[in-house]
């Protein structure tokens, strides 16, 4: 957007006796993308601009077109007309970017290269250092507010503990900025992003229970519970179990309707005895221990079901599958997936993370010591 302003592609334009401020011509922008090596061809340029439309970054000046047309039509960045939606996620991201720019531009910055366990990390800081700085600079009124800000930045993937083992605390624990806001990003990176909606509906979901004692023509999976209510779920090989849990309630959902005949009843009730919050899991002295599991998926799946959200928990484990062999148990809470902190995410998002990751899955789980 800023480059287009500098290049005078974004300017006030007159059409049918009306002036449209701060807009660009779609066809001219497609030419610009190719000339500046942001897109190899017009088709890619159109796909890139459609991505920006889908993310509410640009729109047609009269909102008469919901898609991006490579024609002499006027479009505008929503930041230029005040219609850009400032959601909580966007606000946290912009706050993180602002803090990062402020930190890297000052002398004696707390962001330094530091070493922990013989590993060097870039853009690091101590939790207590960040709290001091936020209060001193007026970014937070007190230490409690500063901790809340630090936790929001961590939960949105902007900062993280260097080995991804802790939430944000006012202590001498080492953290780093996970995002380098000054890295020049190319527009084509947008096309590498995967839609979580598409992933959650994929027939190749990792959250399937392995077939137990498979027989030719059999399509039954067993839903493994901790109680005696074990019932048959009709499904197909490597089918998505996450689709069975499409209710917004993280702990209970109505009985799902399966799309594969014959349909059989399944037990939707959560295996948790009671709801557990992130604060309870992470509070000092809480009766939970963390374990690291390395699960190598086989041709059928990983052999477990995850449900709920914020935090997610293990709903079922196939006793003959890779997850059980790695030590996974029902009622464990999913702390991290392949090094990413996920206590704040729902099961659909965690499904996306696993599906876009390697077949060898490294998960940190928390379980009660009782």
mmCIF file of C-alpha atoms in Angstrom:
data_model
loop_
_atom_site.group_PDB
_atom_site.id
_atom_site.type_symbol
_atom_site.label_atom_id
_atom_site.label_comp_id
_atom_site.label_asym_id
_atom_site.label_seq_id
_atom_site.Cartn_x
_atom_site.Cartn_y
_atom_site.Cartn_z
ATOM 1 C CA UNK A 1 0.000 0.000 0.000
ATOM 2 C CA UNK A 2 2.724 2.478 0.943
ATOM 3 C CA UNK A 3 4.731 1.640 -2.172
ATOM 4 C CA UNK A 4 1.653 2.226 -4.322
ATOM 5 C CA UNK A 5 1.166 5.617 -2.680
ATOM 6 C CA UNK A 6 4.809 6.502 -3.349
ATOM 7 C CA UNK A 7 4.462 5.362 -6.969
ATOM 8 C CA UNK A 8 1.335 7.511 -7.447
ATOM 9 C CA UNK A 9 -0.784 4.483 -8.392
ATOM 10 C CA UNK A 10 -3.025 5.363 -5.476
ATOM 11 C CA UNK A 11 -4.540 8.797 -5.995
ATOM 12 C CA UNK A 12 -7.826 10.643 -6.289
ATOM 13 C CA UNK A 13 -9.593 9.610 -9.493
ATOM 14 C CA UNK A 14 -12.623 11.004 -11.248
ATOM 15 C CA UNK A 15 -15.261 8.759 -12.847
ATOM 16 C CA UNK A 16 -18.739 9.712 -14.077
ATOM 17 C CA UNK A 17 -18.527 13.221 -12.596
ATOM 18 C CA UNK A 18 -17.601 11.859 -9.189
ATOM 19 C CA UNK A 19 -14.203 11.911 -7.466
ATOM 20 C CA UNK A 20 -13.032 8.789 -5.626
ATOM 21 C CA UNK A 21 -10.147 9.548 -3.229
ATOM 22 C CA UNK A 22 -7.141 7.277 -2.673
ATOM 23 C CA UNK A 23 -7.999 4.551 -5.168
ATOM 24 C CA UNK A 24 -6.227 2.559 -7.872
ATOM 25 C CA UNK A 25 -7.164 1.002 -11.204
ATOM 26 C CA UNK A 26 -7.139 -2.805 -11.029
ATOM 27 C CA UNK A 27 -5.567 -3.269 -14.467
ATOM 28 C CA UNK A 28 -2.776 -0.764 -13.667
ATOM 29 C CA UNK A 29 -2.067 -2.537 -10.389
ATOM 30 C CA UNK A 30 -1.791 -5.920 -12.087
ATOM 31 C CA UNK A 31 0.744 -4.355 -14.494
ATOM 32 C CA UNK A 32 2.634 -2.933 -11.498
ATOM 33 C CA UNK A 33 2.772 -6.321 -9.740
ATOM 34 C CA UNK A 34 4.380 -7.913 -12.801
ATOM 35 C CA UNK A 35 6.775 -4.999 -13.435
ATOM 36 C CA UNK A 36 7.973 -5.066 -9.810
ATOM 37 C CA UNK A 37 8.369 -8.864 -9.702
ATOM 38 C CA UNK A 38 5.594 -9.256 -7.132
ATOM 39 C CA UNK A 39 3.748 -11.619 -9.460
ATOM 40 C CA UNK A 40 5.090 -13.720 -12.359
ATOM 41 C CA UNK A 41 1.947 -13.310 -14.467
ATOM 42 C CA UNK A 42 -1.498 -11.705 -14.523
ATOM 43 C CA UNK A 43 -3.259 -14.798 -13.217
ATOM 44 C CA UNK A 44 -1.063 -14.851 -10.103
ATOM 45 C CA UNK A 45 -1.544 -11.109 -9.661
ATOM 46 C CA UNK A 46 -5.314 -11.546 -9.723
ATOM 47 C CA UNK A 47 -5.103 -14.367 -7.155
ATOM 48 C CA UNK A 48 -2.960 -12.183 -4.884
ATOM 49 C CA UNK A 49 -5.407 -9.279 -5.021
ATOM 50 C CA UNK A 50 -8.310 -11.647 -4.434
ATOM 51 C CA UNK A 51 -6.525 -12.794 -1.267
ATOM 52 C CA UNK A 52 -6.404 -9.185 -0.105
ATOM 53 C CA UNK A 53 -10.111 -8.811 -0.838
ATOM 54 C CA UNK A 54 -10.910 -12.012 1.046
ATOM 55 C CA UNK A 55 -9.019 -10.631 4.055
ATOM 56 C CA UNK A 56 -10.882 -7.281 3.914
ATOM 57 C CA UNK A 57 -7.748 -5.346 2.999
ATOM 58 C CA UNK A 58 -8.975 -3.926 -0.319
ATOM 59 C CA UNK A 59 -12.453 -3.534 -1.833
ATOM 60 C CA UNK A 60 -14.239 -2.078 -4.831
ATOM 61 C CA UNK A 61 -14.876 1.633 -4.229
ATOM 62 C CA UNK A 62 -18.660 1.135 -4.483
ATOM 63 C CA UNK A 63 -18.630 -2.470 -3.210
ATOM 64 C CA UNK A 64 -20.337 -3.535 -6.431
ATOM 65 C CA UNK A 65 -17.847 -6.348 -7.069
ATOM 66 C CA UNK A 66 -17.011 -9.012 -4.488
ATOM 67 C CA UNK A 67 -14.138 -10.346 -6.563
ATOM 68 C CA UNK A 68 -11.046 -8.720 -8.054
ATOM 69 C CA UNK A 69 -11.386 -8.084 -11.782
ATOM 70 C CA UNK A 70 -8.353 -7.318 -13.952
ATOM 71 C CA UNK A 71 -10.114 -4.405 -15.615
ATOM 72 C CA UNK A 72 -10.493 -0.624 -15.497
ATOM 73 C CA UNK A 73 -12.319 -0.773 -12.191
ATOM 74 C CA UNK A 74 -11.491 1.295 -9.116
ATOM 75 C CA UNK A 75 -10.470 -0.402 -5.866
ATOM 76 C CA UNK A 76 -9.229 1.009 -2.589
ATOM 77 C CA UNK A 77 -7.313 -0.107 0.483
ATOM 78 C CA UNK A 78 -9.650 -0.139 3.463
ATOM 79 C CA UNK A 79 -6.927 1.552 5.514
ATOM 80 C CA UNK A 80 -7.363 4.568 3.209
ATOM 81 C CA UNK A 81 -11.099 4.989 3.781
ATOM 82 C CA UNK A 82 -11.456 3.897 7.409
ATOM 83 C CA UNK A 83 -13.326 0.659 6.714
ATOM 84 C CA UNK A 84 -10.512 -1.714 7.715
ATOM 85 C CA UNK A 85 -11.936 -3.989 10.467
ATOM 86 C CA UNK A 86 -9.892 -3.612 13.640
ATOM 87 C CA UNK A 87 -10.565 -6.982 15.262
ATOM 88 C CA UNK A 88 -8.869 -8.015 18.486
ATOM 89 C CA UNK A 89 -6.351 -10.099 16.533
ATOM 90 C CA UNK A 90 -5.466 -7.157 14.285
ATOM 91 C CA UNK A 91 -5.161 -4.800 17.248
ATOM 92 C CA UNK A 92 -2.791 -7.149 19.071
ATOM 93 C CA UNK A 93 -0.706 -7.626 15.919
ATOM 94 C CA UNK A 94 -0.460 -3.871 15.352
ATOM 95 C CA UNK A 95 0.410 -3.309 19.010
ATOM 96 C CA UNK A 96 3.160 -5.918 18.742
ATOM 97 C CA UNK A 97 4.504 -4.268 15.589
ATOM 98 C CA UNK A 98 4.501 -0.866 17.291
ATOM 99 C CA UNK A 99 6.361 -2.198 20.349
ATOM 100 C CA UNK A 100 8.884 -4.025 18.163
ATOM 101 C CA UNK A 101 9.664 -0.894 16.113
ATOM 102 C CA UNK A 102 10.032 1.139 19.292
ATOM 103 C CA UNK A 103 12.368 -1.421 20.853
ATOM 104 C CA UNK A 104 14.676 -1.851 17.852
ATOM 105 C CA UNK A 105 14.982 1.903 17.257
ATOM 106 C CA UNK A 106 16.267 2.886 20.705
ATOM 107 C CA UNK A 107 19.812 2.816 22.015
ATOM 108 C CA UNK A 108 20.522 0.248 24.737
ATOM 109 C CA UNK A 109 17.565 -1.841 23.624
ATOM 110 C CA UNK A 110 16.526 -4.785 25.789
ATOM 111 C CA UNK A 111 16.351 -6.880 22.592
ATOM 112 C CA UNK A 112 19.628 -8.774 22.413
ATOM 113 C CA UNK A 113 21.174 -11.982 21.168
ATOM 114 C CA UNK A 114 21.275 -14.297 24.162
ATOM 115 C CA UNK A 115 22.200 -17.895 24.775
ATOM 116 C CA UNK A 116 20.344 -20.590 26.670
ATOM 117 C CA UNK A 117 21.460 -24.215 26.886
ATOM 118 C CA UNK A 118 24.212 -23.492 24.331
ATOM 119 C CA UNK A 119 21.670 -22.232 21.777
ATOM 120 C CA UNK A 120 21.728 -18.605 20.596
ATOM 121 C CA UNK A 121 18.447 -16.780 20.108
ATOM 122 C CA UNK A 122 17.779 -13.521 18.253
ATOM 123 C CA UNK A 123 15.658 -10.586 19.519
ATOM 124 C CA UNK A 124 15.440 -11.898 23.086
ATOM 125 C CA UNK A 125 14.491 -10.250 26.373
ATOM 126 C CA UNK A 126 13.780 -11.273 29.958
ATOM 127 C CA UNK A 127 10.150 -11.204 31.034
ATOM 128 C CA UNK A 128 10.875 -8.852 33.935
ATOM 129 C CA UNK A 129 12.888 -6.574 31.604
ATOM 130 C CA UNK A 130 9.954 -6.240 29.263
ATOM 131 C CA UNK A 131 7.625 -5.482 32.181
ATOM 132 C CA UNK A 132 9.999 -2.746 33.429
ATOM 133 C CA UNK A 133 10.251 -1.241 29.950
ATOM 134 C CA UNK A 134 6.491 -1.284 29.281
ATOM 135 C CA UNK A 135 5.782 0.544 32.548
ATOM 136 C CA UNK A 136 8.652 3.035 32.106
ATOM 137 C CA UNK A 137 7.570 3.903 28.556
ATOM 138 C CA UNK A 138 3.927 4.343 29.521
ATOM 139 C CA UNK A 139 2.843 1.367 27.402
ATOM 140 C CA UNK A 140 1.200 -0.095 30.516
ATOM 141 C CA UNK A 141 -0.020 1.583 33.686
ATOM 142 C CA UNK A 142 1.280 -1.078 36.046
ATOM 143 C CA UNK A 143 3.021 -4.437 36.106
ATOM 144 C CA UNK A 144 -0.251 -6.388 36.087
ATOM 145 C CA UNK A 145 -1.394 -4.646 32.907
ATOM 146 C CA UNK A 146 2.048 -5.225 31.375
ATOM 147 C CA UNK A 147 1.831 -8.960 32.104
ATOM 148 C CA UNK A 148 -1.608 -9.092 30.455
ATOM 149 C CA UNK A 149 -0.170 -7.375 27.385
ATOM 150 C CA UNK A 150 2.762 -9.805 27.278
ATOM 151 C CA UNK A 151 0.386 -12.766 27.504
ATOM 152 C CA UNK A 152 -1.744 -11.404 24.673
ATOM 153 C CA UNK A 153 1.371 -11.017 22.505
ATOM 154 C CA UNK A 154 2.415 -14.590 23.271
ATOM 155 C CA UNK A 155 -1.020 -16.053 22.651
ATOM 156 C CA UNK A 156 -1.106 -14.355 19.250
ATOM 157 C CA UNK A 157 2.269 -15.767 18.237
ATOM 158 C CA UNK A 158 4.159 -12.447 18.309
ATOM 159 C CA UNK A 159 6.495 -13.389 21.153
ATOM 160 C CA UNK A 160 7.314 -16.761 22.676
ATOM 161 C CA UNK A 161 9.446 -18.412 25.313
ATOM 162 C CA UNK A 162 12.702 -19.360 23.570
ATOM 163 C CA UNK A 163 12.083 -23.076 24.036
ATOM 164 C CA UNK A 164 8.286 -22.676 24.017
ATOM 165 C CA UNK A 165 7.837 -24.136 27.489
ATOM 166 C CA UNK A 166 6.342 -21.209 29.431
ATOM 167 C CA UNK A 167 3.612 -18.654 29.172
ATOM 168 C CA UNK A 168 4.574 -15.022 29.792
ATOM 169 C CA UNK A 169 5.564 -14.222 33.365
ATOM 170 C CA UNK A 170 7.135 -11.297 35.244
ATOM 171 C CA UNK A 171 10.362 -13.216 35.853
ATOM 172 C CA UNK A 172 13.868 -13.772 34.485
ATOM 173 C CA UNK A 173 12.579 -16.286 31.927
ATOM 174 C CA UNK A 174 13.917 -15.665 28.414
ATOM 175 C CA UNK A 175 11.545 -14.714 25.598
ATOM 176 C CA UNK A 176 11.968 -13.558 22.011
ATOM 177 C CA UNK A 177 10.009 -11.824 19.283
ATOM 178 C CA UNK A 178 8.774 -14.644 17.050
ATOM 179 C CA UNK A 179 7.925 -12.223 14.244
ATOM 180 C CA UNK A 180 10.605 -10.089 12.613
ATOM 181 C CA UNK A 181 8.414 -7.171 11.580
ATOM 182 C CA UNK A 182 11.199 -5.621 9.512
ATOM 183 C CA UNK A 183 11.591 -8.591 7.188
ATOM 184 C CA UNK A 184 10.507 -7.644 3.704
ATOM 185 C CA UNK A 185 7.671 -9.958 2.786
ATOM 186 C CA UNK A 186 6.651 -10.795 -0.735
ATOM 187 C CA UNK A 187 3.000 -10.878 -1.718
ATOM 188 C CA UNK A 188 3.362 -14.366 -3.162
ATOM 189 C CA UNK A 189 3.772 -15.663 0.422
ATOM 190 C CA UNK A 190 0.015 -15.155 0.746
ATOM 191 C CA UNK A 191 -0.611 -17.953 -1.723
ATOM 192 C CA UNK A 192 1.262 -20.417 0.503
ATOM 193 C CA UNK A 193 -1.189 -19.922 3.351
ATOM 194 C CA UNK A 194 -3.714 -22.691 3.873
ATOM 195 C CA UNK A 195 -7.312 -22.064 4.730
ATOM 196 C CA UNK A 196 -8.258 -23.553 8.096
ATOM 197 C CA UNK A 197 -11.761 -24.132 6.762
ATOM 198 C CA UNK A 198 -10.435 -26.216 3.908
ATOM 199 C CA UNK A 199 -8.129 -28.141 6.202
ATOM 200 C CA UNK A 200 -10.777 -28.920 8.781
ATOM 201 C CA UNK A 201 -12.972 -30.364 6.047
ATOM 202 C CA UNK A 202 -10.173 -32.381 4.483
ATOM 203 C CA UNK A 203 -10.697 -36.160 4.276
ATOM 204 C CA UNK A 204 -7.043 -36.546 5.242
ATOM 205 C CA UNK A 205 -7.449 -35.244 8.791
ATOM 206 C CA UNK A 206 -4.954 -36.542 11.365
ATOM 207 C CA UNK A 207 -7.653 -36.750 14.023
ATOM 208 C CA UNK A 208 -8.991 -40.159 13.176
ATOM 209 C CA UNK A 209 -9.094 -43.343 15.184
ATOM 210 C CA UNK A 210 -7.219 -46.180 13.581
ATOM 211 C CA UNK A 211 -9.208 -49.173 12.404
ATOM 212 C CA UNK A 212 -9.164 -51.889 15.028
ATOM 213 C CA UNK A 213 -8.703 -55.442 13.707
ATOM 214 C CA UNK A 214 -9.702 -54.362 10.195
ATOM 215 C CA UNK A 215 -11.613 -56.808 8.078
ATOM 216 C CA UNK A 216 -12.294 -56.557 4.361
ATOM 217 C CA UNK A 217 -15.234 -54.265 3.731
ATOM 218 C CA UNK A 218 -15.445 -53.135 7.354
ATOM 219 C CA UNK A 219 -15.736 -49.391 7.953
ATOM 220 C CA UNK A 220 -16.220 -49.344 11.733
ATOM 221 C CA UNK A 221 -14.052 -47.365 14.110
ATOM 222 C CA UNK A 222 -14.209 -47.671 17.865
ATOM 223 C CA UNK A 223 -14.555 -44.482 19.898
ATOM 224 C CA UNK A 224 -12.349 -45.219 22.894
ATOM 225 C CA UNK A 225 -13.588 -43.677 26.131
ATOM 226 C CA UNK A 226 -12.500 -43.929 29.756
ATOM 227 C CA UNK A 227 -15.951 -45.100 30.753
ATOM 228 C CA UNK A 228 -17.879 -48.174 29.644
ATOM 229 C CA UNK A 229 -19.946 -46.368 27.039
ATOM 230 C CA UNK A 230 -17.967 -47.564 24.018
ATOM 231 C CA UNK A 231 -20.037 -47.306 20.883
ATOM 232 C CA UNK A 232 -19.496 -47.842 17.202
ATOM 233 C CA UNK A 233 -18.897 -44.866 14.925
ATOM 234 C CA UNK A 234 -19.526 -45.364 11.228
ATOM 235 C CA UNK A 235 -16.719 -43.803 9.196
ATOM 236 C CA UNK A 236 -14.298 -44.376 6.369
ATOM 237 C CA UNK A 237 -10.552 -44.908 6.367
ATOM 238 C CA UNK A 238 -8.731 -41.711 7.430
ATOM 239 C CA UNK A 239 -12.007 -39.833 7.805
ATOM 240 C CA UNK A 240 -12.159 -36.615 9.777
ATOM 241 C CA UNK A 241 -13.290 -37.021 13.344
ATOM 242 C CA UNK A 242 -13.060 -33.263 13.917
ATOM 243 C CA UNK A 243 -16.144 -32.873 11.762
ATOM 244 C CA UNK A 244 -18.084 -34.733 14.439
ATOM 245 C CA UNK A 245 -17.385 -31.970 16.932
ATOM 246 C CA UNK A 246 -18.657 -28.957 15.070
ATOM 247 C CA UNK A 247 -20.345 -27.370 18.100
ATOM 248 C CA UNK A 248 -18.976 -24.141 19.551
ATOM 249 C CA UNK A 249 -19.173 -25.430 23.112
ATOM 250 C CA UNK A 250 -15.640 -26.611 23.939
ATOM 251 C CA UNK A 251 -16.772 -29.358 26.284
ATOM 252 C CA UNK A 252 -20.088 -30.775 25.166
ATOM 253 C CA UNK A 253 -21.820 -31.042 21.824
ATOM 254 C CA UNK A 254 -25.032 -32.620 20.548
ATOM 255 C CA UNK A 255 -24.943 -36.041 18.949
ATOM 256 C CA UNK A 256 -23.388 -35.581 15.496
ATOM 257 C CA UNK A 257 -24.944 -36.678 12.251
ATOM 258 C CA UNK A 258 -22.465 -38.703 10.208
ATOM 259 C CA UNK A 259 -22.518 -38.526 6.438
ATOM 260 C CA UNK A 260 -21.423 -42.107 5.880
ATOM 261 C CA UNK A 261 -24.122 -44.823 5.840
ATOM 262 C CA UNK A 262 -25.070 -46.611 7.902
ATOM 263 C CA UNK A 263 -25.184 -43.936 10.576
ATOM 264 C CA UNK A 264 -24.656 -45.112 14.138
ATOM 265 C CA UNK A 265 -24.848 -43.294 17.423
ATOM 266 C CA UNK A 266 -21.667 -42.062 19.022
ATOM 267 C CA UNK A 267 -21.020 -40.806 22.514
ATOM 268 C CA UNK A 268 -20.497 -37.041 22.339
ATOM 269 C CA UNK A 269 -19.993 -36.421 26.049
ATOM 270 C CA UNK A 270 -16.609 -35.047 27.058
ATOM 271 C CA UNK A 271 -14.272 -37.369 28.919
ATOM 272 C CA UNK A 272 -13.378 -34.492 31.253
ATOM 273 C CA UNK A 273 -14.949 -34.680 34.681
ATOM 274 C CA UNK A 274 -15.208 -30.878 34.708
ATOM 275 C CA UNK A 275 -14.095 -27.915 32.568
ATOM 276 C CA UNK A 276 -10.484 -26.773 33.104
ATOM 277 C CA UNK A 277 -9.199 -23.282 32.225
ATOM 278 C CA UNK A 278 -5.765 -22.213 30.970
ATOM 279 C CA UNK A 279 -5.277 -20.175 34.120
ATOM 280 C CA UNK A 280 -5.809 -23.299 36.218
ATOM 281 C CA UNK A 281 -3.329 -25.312 34.125
ATOM 282 C CA UNK A 282 -0.629 -22.626 34.243
ATOM 283 C CA UNK A 283 -1.006 -21.382 37.810
ATOM 284 C CA UNK A 284 2.058 -21.982 40.026
ATOM 285 C CA UNK A 285 1.790 -25.194 42.015
ATOM 286 C CA UNK A 286 -1.061 -26.540 39.887
ATOM 287 C CA UNK A 287 -1.352 -30.373 40.037
ATOM 288 C CA UNK A 288 -0.388 -30.850 36.385
ATOM 289 C CA UNK A 289 2.795 -32.114 34.785
ATOM 290 C CA UNK A 290 3.999 -31.589 31.239
ATOM 291 C CA UNK A 291 5.100 -34.422 28.967
ATOM 292 C CA UNK A 292 6.619 -34.408 25.482
ATOM 293 C CA UNK A 293 5.292 -37.033 23.059
ATOM 294 C CA UNK A 294 6.804 -37.905 19.680
ATOM 295 C CA UNK A 295 4.177 -39.581 17.498
ATOM 296 C CA UNK A 296 5.071 -41.044 14.128
ATOM 297 C CA UNK A 297 1.909 -41.315 12.053
ATOM 298 C CA UNK A 298 1.268 -44.432 10.029
ATOM 299 C CA UNK A 299 -0.759 -45.026 6.862
ATOM 300 C CA UNK A 300 -4.033 -44.752 8.777
ATOM 301 C CA UNK A 301 -3.426 -41.809 11.073
ATOM 302 C CA UNK A 302 -2.005 -40.789 14.435
ATOM 303 C CA UNK A 303 -4.651 -42.652 16.421
ATOM 304 C CA UNK A 304 -6.291 -40.052 18.644
ATOM 305 C CA UNK A 305 -9.168 -37.592 18.824
ATOM 306 C CA UNK A 306 -8.852 -34.034 20.120
ATOM 307 C CA UNK A 307 -11.860 -32.016 21.257
ATOM 308 C CA UNK A 308 -12.753 -28.734 22.891
ATOM 309 C CA UNK A 309 -10.742 -25.561 22.862
ATOM 310 C CA UNK A 310 -8.800 -23.125 25.043
ATOM 311 C CA UNK A 311 -7.513 -25.639 26.145
ATOM 312 C CA UNK A 312 -8.111 -28.643 23.896
ATOM 313 C CA UNK A 313 -8.034 -32.089 25.418
ATOM 314 C CA UNK A 314 -7.499 -35.651 24.203
ATOM 315 C CA UNK A 315 -10.936 -37.183 23.873
ATOM 316 C CA UNK A 316 -9.986 -40.676 22.683
ATOM 317 C CA UNK A 317 -6.882 -42.754 21.952
ATOM 318 C CA UNK A 318 -6.681 -45.899 19.867
ATOM 319 C CA UNK A 319 -4.876 -48.411 22.138
ATOM 320 C CA UNK A 320 -3.172 -49.980 19.115
ATOM 321 C CA UNK A 321 -2.158 -46.732 17.431
ATOM 322 C CA UNK A 322 0.973 -44.526 17.297
ATOM 323 C CA UNK A 323 -0.340 -42.024 19.857
ATOM 324 C CA UNK A 324 -0.917 -44.710 22.494
ATOM 325 C CA UNK A 325 2.549 -46.136 21.822
ATOM 326 C CA UNK A 326 4.012 -42.677 22.460
ATOM 327 C CA UNK A 327 2.232 -42.417 25.825
ATOM 328 C CA UNK A 328 -0.833 -40.369 24.957
ATOM 329 C CA UNK A 329 -3.849 -40.744 27.248
ATOM 330 C CA UNK A 330 -7.372 -39.388 27.350
ATOM 331 C CA UNK A 331 -7.933 -36.205 29.393
ATOM 332 C CA UNK A 332 -4.464 -34.833 28.622
ATOM 333 C CA UNK A 333 -4.427 -31.192 27.553
ATOM 334 C CA UNK A 334 -2.612 -30.133 24.381
ATOM 335 C CA UNK A 335 0.078 -27.575 25.320
ATOM 336 C CA UNK A 336 2.105 -27.330 22.100
ATOM 337 C CA UNK A 337 2.217 -28.813 18.608
ATOM 338 C CA UNK A 338 5.543 -29.008 16.779
ATOM 339 C CA UNK A 339 6.982 -26.286 18.999
ATOM 340 C CA UNK A 340 4.004 -23.904 18.843
ATOM 341 C CA UNK A 341 2.096 -22.945 22.003
ATOM 342 C CA UNK A 342 -1.575 -23.892 21.435
ATOM 343 C CA UNK A 343 -3.418 -23.721 24.764
ATOM 344 C CA UNK A 344 -5.387 -20.728 23.444
ATOM 345 C CA UNK A 345 -6.526 -22.438 20.223
ATOM 346 C CA UNK A 346 -9.565 -24.545 19.310
ATOM 347 C CA UNK A 347 -9.433 -28.049 17.870
ATOM 348 C CA UNK A 348 -9.984 -26.897 14.271
ATOM 349 C CA UNK A 349 -6.901 -24.676 14.385
ATOM 350 C CA UNK A 350 -4.793 -27.376 16.032
ATOM 351 C CA UNK A 351 -5.985 -29.752 13.300
ATOM 352 C CA UNK A 352 -4.699 -27.291 10.703
ATOM 353 C CA UNK A 353 -1.316 -27.050 12.428
ATOM 354 C CA UNK A 354 -0.858 -30.804 12.446
ATOM 355 C CA UNK A 355 -2.019 -31.274 8.880
ATOM 356 C CA UNK A 356 0.452 -28.705 7.579
ATOM 357 C CA UNK A 357 3.290 -30.165 9.635
ATOM 358 C CA UNK A 358 5.474 -33.247 9.298
ATOM 359 C CA UNK A 359 4.247 -36.806 9.704
ATOM 360 C CA UNK A 360 6.376 -37.077 12.833
ATOM 361 C CA UNK A 361 4.371 -35.090 15.361
ATOM 362 C CA UNK A 362 5.939 -33.615 18.500
ATOM 363 C CA UNK A 363 3.324 -32.673 21.083
ATOM 364 C CA UNK A 364 3.584 -31.360 24.624
ATOM 365 C CA UNK A 365 0.663 -32.381 26.797
ATOM 366 C CA UNK A 366 -0.320 -31.612 30.373
ATOM 367 C CA UNK A 367 -1.938 -34.210 32.590
ATOM 368 C CA UNK A 368 -3.154 -34.259 36.163
ATOM 369 C CA UNK A 369 -0.748 -35.700 38.715
ATOM 370 C CA UNK A 370 -3.600 -37.397 40.526
#
